[in-house]
Structures are given as C-alpha cells and as structure tokens.
Tab-separated table of C-alpha atoms in Angstrom:
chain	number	residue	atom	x	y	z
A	1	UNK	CA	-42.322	246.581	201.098
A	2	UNK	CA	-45.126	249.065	203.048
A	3	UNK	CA	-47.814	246.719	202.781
A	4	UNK	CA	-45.562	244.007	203.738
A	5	UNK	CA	-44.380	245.983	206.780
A	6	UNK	CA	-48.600	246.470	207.683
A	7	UNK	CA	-48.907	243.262	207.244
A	8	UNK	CA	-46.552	241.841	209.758
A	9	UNK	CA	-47.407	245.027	212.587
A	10	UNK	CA	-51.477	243.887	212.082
A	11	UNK	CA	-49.872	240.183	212.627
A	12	UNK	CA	-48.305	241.291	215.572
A	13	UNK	CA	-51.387	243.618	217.261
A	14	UNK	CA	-53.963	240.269	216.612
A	15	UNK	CA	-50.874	237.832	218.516
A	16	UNK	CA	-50.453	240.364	221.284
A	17	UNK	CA	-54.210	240.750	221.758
A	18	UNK	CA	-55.090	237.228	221.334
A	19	UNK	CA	-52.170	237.046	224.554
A	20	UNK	CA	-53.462	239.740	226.071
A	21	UNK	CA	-56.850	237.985	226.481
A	22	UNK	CA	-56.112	234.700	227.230
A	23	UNK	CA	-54.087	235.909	230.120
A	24	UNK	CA	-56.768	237.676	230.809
A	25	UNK	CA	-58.763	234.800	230.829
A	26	UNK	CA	-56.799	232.693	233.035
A	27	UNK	CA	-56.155	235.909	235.723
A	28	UNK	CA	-60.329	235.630	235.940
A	29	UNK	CA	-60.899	231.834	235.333
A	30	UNK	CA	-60.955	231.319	239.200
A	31	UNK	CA	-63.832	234.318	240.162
A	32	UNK	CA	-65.912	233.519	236.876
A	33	UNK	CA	-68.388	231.764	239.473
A	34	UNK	CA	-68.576	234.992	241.201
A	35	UNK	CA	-68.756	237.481	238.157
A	36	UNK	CA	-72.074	235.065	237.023
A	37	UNK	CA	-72.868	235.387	240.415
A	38	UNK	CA	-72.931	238.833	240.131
A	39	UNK	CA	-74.523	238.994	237.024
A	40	UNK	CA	-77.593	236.806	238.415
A	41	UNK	CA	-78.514	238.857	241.239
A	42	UNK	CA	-78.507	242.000	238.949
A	43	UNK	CA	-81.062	241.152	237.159
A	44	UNK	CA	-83.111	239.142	240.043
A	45	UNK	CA	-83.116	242.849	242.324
A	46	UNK	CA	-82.813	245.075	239.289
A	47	UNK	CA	-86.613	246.183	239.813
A	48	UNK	CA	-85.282	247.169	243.581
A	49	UNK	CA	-82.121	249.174	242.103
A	50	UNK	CA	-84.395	251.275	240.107
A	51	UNK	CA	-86.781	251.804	242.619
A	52	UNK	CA	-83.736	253.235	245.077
A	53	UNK	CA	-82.499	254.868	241.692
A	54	UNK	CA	-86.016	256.365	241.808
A	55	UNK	CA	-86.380	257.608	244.913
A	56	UNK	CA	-82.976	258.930	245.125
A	57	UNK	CA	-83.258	260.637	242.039
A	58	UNK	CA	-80.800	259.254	240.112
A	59	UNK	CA	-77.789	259.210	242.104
A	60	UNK	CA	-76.696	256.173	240.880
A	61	UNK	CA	-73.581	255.173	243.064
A	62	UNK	CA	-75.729	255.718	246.328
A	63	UNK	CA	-78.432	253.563	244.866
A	64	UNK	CA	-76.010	251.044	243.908
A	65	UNK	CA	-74.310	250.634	247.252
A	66	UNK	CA	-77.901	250.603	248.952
A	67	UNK	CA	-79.110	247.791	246.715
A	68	UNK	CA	-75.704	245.916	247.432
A	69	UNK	CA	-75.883	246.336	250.965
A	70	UNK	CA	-80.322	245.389	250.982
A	71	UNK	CA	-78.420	241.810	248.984
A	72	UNK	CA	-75.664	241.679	251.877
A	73	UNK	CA	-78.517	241.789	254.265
A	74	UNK	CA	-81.025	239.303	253.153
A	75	UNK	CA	-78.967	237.244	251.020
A	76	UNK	CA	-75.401	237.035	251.842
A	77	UNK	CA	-75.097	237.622	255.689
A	78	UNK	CA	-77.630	234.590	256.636
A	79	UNK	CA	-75.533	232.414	254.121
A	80	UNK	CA	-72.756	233.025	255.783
A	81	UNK	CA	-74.247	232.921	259.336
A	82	UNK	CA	-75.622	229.457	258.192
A	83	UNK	CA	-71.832	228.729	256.714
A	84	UNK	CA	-70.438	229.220	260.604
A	85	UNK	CA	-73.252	227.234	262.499
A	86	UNK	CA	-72.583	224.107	260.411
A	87	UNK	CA	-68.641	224.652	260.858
A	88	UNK	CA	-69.423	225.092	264.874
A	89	UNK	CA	-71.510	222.195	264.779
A	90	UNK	CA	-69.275	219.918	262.652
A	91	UNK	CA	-66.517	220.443	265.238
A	92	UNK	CA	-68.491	219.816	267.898
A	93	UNK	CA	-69.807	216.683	266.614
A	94	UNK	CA	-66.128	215.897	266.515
A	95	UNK	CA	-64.944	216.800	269.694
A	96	UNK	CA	-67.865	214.525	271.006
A	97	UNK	CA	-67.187	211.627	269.119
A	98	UNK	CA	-63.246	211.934	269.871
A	99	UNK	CA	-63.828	212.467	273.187
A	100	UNK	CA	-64.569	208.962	275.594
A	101	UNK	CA	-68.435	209.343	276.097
A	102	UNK	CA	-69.165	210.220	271.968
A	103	UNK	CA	-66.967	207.537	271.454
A	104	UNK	CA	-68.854	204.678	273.108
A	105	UNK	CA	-71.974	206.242	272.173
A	106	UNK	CA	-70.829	205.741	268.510
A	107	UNK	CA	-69.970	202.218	269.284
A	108	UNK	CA	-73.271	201.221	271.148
A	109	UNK	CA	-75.284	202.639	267.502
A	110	UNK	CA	-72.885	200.694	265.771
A	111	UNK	CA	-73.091	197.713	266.993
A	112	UNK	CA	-77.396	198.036	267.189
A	113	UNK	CA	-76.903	198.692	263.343
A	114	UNK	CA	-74.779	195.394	263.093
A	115	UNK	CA	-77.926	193.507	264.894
A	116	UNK	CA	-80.083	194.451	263.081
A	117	UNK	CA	-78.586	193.872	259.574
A	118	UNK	CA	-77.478	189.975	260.868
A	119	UNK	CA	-81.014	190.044	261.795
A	120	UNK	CA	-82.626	190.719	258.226
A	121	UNK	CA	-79.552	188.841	256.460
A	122	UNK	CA	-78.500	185.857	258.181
A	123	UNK	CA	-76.232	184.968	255.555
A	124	UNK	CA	-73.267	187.481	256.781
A	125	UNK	CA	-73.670	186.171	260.535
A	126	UNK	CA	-69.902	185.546	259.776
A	127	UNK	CA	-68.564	189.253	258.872
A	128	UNK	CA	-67.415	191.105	261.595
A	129	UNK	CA	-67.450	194.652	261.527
A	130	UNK	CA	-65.446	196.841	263.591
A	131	UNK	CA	-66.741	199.938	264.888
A	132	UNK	CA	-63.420	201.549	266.413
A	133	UNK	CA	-61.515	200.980	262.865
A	134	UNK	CA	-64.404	203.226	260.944
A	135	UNK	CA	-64.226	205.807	263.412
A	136	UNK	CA	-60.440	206.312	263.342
A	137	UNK	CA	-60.890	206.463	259.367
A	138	UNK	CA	-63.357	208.756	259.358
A	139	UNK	CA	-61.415	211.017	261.855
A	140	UNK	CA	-58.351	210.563	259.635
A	141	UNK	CA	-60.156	211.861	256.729
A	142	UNK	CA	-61.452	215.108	258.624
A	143	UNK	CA	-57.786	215.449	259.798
A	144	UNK	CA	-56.604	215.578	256.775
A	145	UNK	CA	-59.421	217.528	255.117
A	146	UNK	CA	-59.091	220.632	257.259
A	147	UNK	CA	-56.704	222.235	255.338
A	148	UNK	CA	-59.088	221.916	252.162
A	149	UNK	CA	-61.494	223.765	254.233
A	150	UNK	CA	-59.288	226.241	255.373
A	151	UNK	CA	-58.276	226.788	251.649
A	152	UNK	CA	-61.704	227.006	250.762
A	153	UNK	CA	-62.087	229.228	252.761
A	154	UNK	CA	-59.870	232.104	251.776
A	155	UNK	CA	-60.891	231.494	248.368
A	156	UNK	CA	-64.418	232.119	249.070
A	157	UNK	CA	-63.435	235.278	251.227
A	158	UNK	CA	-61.789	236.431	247.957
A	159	UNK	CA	-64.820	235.178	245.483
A	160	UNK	CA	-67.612	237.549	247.411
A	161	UNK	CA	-65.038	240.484	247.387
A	162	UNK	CA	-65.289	239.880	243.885
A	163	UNK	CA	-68.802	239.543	243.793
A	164	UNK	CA	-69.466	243.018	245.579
A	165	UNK	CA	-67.049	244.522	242.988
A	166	UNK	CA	-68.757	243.216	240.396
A	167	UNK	CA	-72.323	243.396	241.778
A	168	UNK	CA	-72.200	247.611	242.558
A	169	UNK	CA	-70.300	248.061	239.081
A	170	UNK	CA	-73.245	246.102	236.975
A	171	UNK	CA	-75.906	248.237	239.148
A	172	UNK	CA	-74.144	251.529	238.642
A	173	UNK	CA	-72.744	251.089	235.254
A	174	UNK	CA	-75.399	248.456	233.458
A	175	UNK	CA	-76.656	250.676	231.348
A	176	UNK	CA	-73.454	251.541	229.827
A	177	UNK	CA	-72.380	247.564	229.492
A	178	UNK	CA	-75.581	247.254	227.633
A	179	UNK	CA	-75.113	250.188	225.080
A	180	UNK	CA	-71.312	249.107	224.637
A	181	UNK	CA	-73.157	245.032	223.951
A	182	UNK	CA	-75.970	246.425	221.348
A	183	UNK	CA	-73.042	248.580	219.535
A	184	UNK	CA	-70.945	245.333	219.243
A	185	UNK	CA	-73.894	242.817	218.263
A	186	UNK	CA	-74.419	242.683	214.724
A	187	UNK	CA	-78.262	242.601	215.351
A	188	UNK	CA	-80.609	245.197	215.313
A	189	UNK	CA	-80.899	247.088	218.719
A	190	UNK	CA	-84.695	245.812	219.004
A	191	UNK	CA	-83.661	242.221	218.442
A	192	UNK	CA	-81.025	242.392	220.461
A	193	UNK	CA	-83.558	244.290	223.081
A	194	UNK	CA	-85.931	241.519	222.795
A	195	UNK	CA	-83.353	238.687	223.354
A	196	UNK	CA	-82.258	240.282	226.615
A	197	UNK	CA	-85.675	240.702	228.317
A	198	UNK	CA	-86.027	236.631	226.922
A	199	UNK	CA	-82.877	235.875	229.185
A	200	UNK	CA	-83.520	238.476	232.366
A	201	UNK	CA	-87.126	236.719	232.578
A	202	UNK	CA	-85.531	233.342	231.892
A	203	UNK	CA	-83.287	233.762	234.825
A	204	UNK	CA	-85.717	235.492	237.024
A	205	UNK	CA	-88.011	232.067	236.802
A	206	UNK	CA	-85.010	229.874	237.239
A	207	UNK	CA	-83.989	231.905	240.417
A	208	UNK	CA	-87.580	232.313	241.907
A	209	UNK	CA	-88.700	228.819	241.465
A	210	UNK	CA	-85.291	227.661	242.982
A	211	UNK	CA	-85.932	229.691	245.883
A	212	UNK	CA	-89.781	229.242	246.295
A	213	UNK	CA	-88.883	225.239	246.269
A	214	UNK	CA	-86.301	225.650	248.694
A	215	UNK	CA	-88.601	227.664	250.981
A	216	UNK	CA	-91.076	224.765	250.943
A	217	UNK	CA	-88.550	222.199	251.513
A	218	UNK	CA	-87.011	224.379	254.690
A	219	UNK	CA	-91.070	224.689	255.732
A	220	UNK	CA	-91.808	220.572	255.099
A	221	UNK	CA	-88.693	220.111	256.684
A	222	UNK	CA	-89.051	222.303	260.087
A	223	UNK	CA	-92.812	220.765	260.070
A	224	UNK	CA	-90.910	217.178	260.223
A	225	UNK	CA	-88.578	217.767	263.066
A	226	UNK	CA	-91.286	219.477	265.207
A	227	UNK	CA	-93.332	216.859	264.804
A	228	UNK	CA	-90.883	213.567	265.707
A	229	UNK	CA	-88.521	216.075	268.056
C-alpha cells in the first residue's frame, strides 16, 4: 500500500512538472526570438564584458549594465533610428501619392511603363491597364495594414525589454548558467568545455561575416547612388 501511495505522488510531481513547463513554454514562446537574441550578442561582445569586468575589477552588475548600454548605443539605438526614418518616409510617400500632384505623377510613370511594355510586346496592344484602380488597391492594403504595424509595434517594444532583461542577466550571471549546464550534461566538463568554445566561435563567424557583408553592401550601395544621384 506505501509503495503504491509513492507511486501515484511521483506520478503526480512528473504530471504537475511536465504542466508546469509547458506553460512555461507557451508564457515564453512569443520572446524566444529575443532570449536567442540575447544569447547571440553575449557571446559576440563577451570579450568587451570582460574587459569592463576587468577594468572595473570585478563588479559585475556595473560591468554588465555598461556592456548593455555600449550594445544600446552601437547596435540597438541606430536600428531603431533606421526603424523611424523608413516609417516617416513610408508615410510621406503616402501622403504624396494620395495627395493630387503624387497622384498624377504616379499616373504619368504608369502610363510610360504601359508604353513601353506595348512597345517590346505588341501582342497585348489590346489590354488596358488602369493606373487609378492599382493605386486605390494599394492604398487599401496600407489602410488596412496599419493596425498590423501598430501591433507590431508594441510587440517589438515588449521583445527588446525582454532582450535587455535577458542580455544584463547572461552578462552578470553567465558564469553561473554555465556551471548549473556542465553539472546537468552527462559529459565530462572538458568535453562539454570544448563543445561550447565550438559553438561561441561558430556564432561569432556567422555574426561577423553577416555584418562585414552587410557593411560592403551599405558601402557598394552608397557608392551607387552617389554616382547616378
């Protein structure tokens, strides 16, 4: 009857955990973008973090919220700078092209787009095309996209409050969430050592070479549009 009784109450703990961590699961499912996020840019500006922690002689909270604050500067603040020139500019794009003068301007390319294309393909002299019907669509779908943007938004208001969380937690505590990992890992603590420096260098080339390619492409780019105004 005891063992029975264990039985059923070690039943019960693994159900209620198992709950416990798929609601768990589901509560983060939405920020798991961020958390990775997070997770990235750790290891990408760890070698800064310890520097600071360095300096500062180990005070790690101080040299936690410095490091997060160097990533708000150079990372996250001209994203979102960039984020509220292209909003600016997409509204006034459609100001001017609801607005009498963008409109006919919009028709005028249209219709020089509509000669030309009757001029390489004579075959669809026939098919009219009408410039005022895709303009009124393609307002409509703005219209009734704003709110997805708005939405958007919030939620990615919410997502880098979750980042920061996240990001000063794995610079201050890391060390800890490591030595709580190579406890759990049935591996040896110098495999397990060896197969972490495999992934922080693995996602330090990934990062780098993303960002040294986009750097070019911005520089080609600039290069372009000085060139041809």
């Amino acid at each position: 009857m005891h063992m029975t009784n264990t039985k059923l109450q070690m039943n019960f703990l693994v159900a209620v955990l198992l709950g416990v961590l798929t609601l768990t699961f589901f509560i983060f499912k939405p920020f798991l973008g961020a958390l990775v996020l997070a997770v990235v840019f750790v290891v990408v500006f760890s070698p800064v973090y310890k520097k600071i922690l360095a300096y500062l002689n180990g005070w790690e909270s101080t040299a936690a919220l410095l490091t997060m604050l160097i990533i708000l500067a150079f990372v996250v603040a001209p994203l979102s700078f960039l984020s509220i020139q292209i909003f600016e500019e997409a509204g006034q794009i459609y100001t001017y092209v609801a607005q009498g003068d963008g409109k006919n301007a919009f028709t005028n390319l249209f219709n020089v787009i509509v000669r030309d294309i009757h001029t390489l393909f004579p075959a669809i002299q026939n098919v009219s095309f009408d410039p005022s019907q895709y303009l009124k669509q393609g307002l409509a779908w703005v219209i009734s996209n704003l709110g997805v943007v708005f939405s958007n938004a919030a939620k990615l208001l919410m997502s880098l409050f979750v980042f920061l969380i996240a990001l000063y937690y794995l610079f201050k505590d890391g060390h800890k969430i490591k030595k709580i990992i190579f406890e759990l890992s049935p591996l040896s603590d110098a495999d397990d050592s060896v197969i972490l420096r495999k992934l922080e260098g693995a996602v330090n080339s990934i990062v780098r070479g993303s960002l040294l390619i986009g750097l070019i492409q911005g520089t080609l780019t600039m290069i372009g549009f000085t060139i041809f105004g």
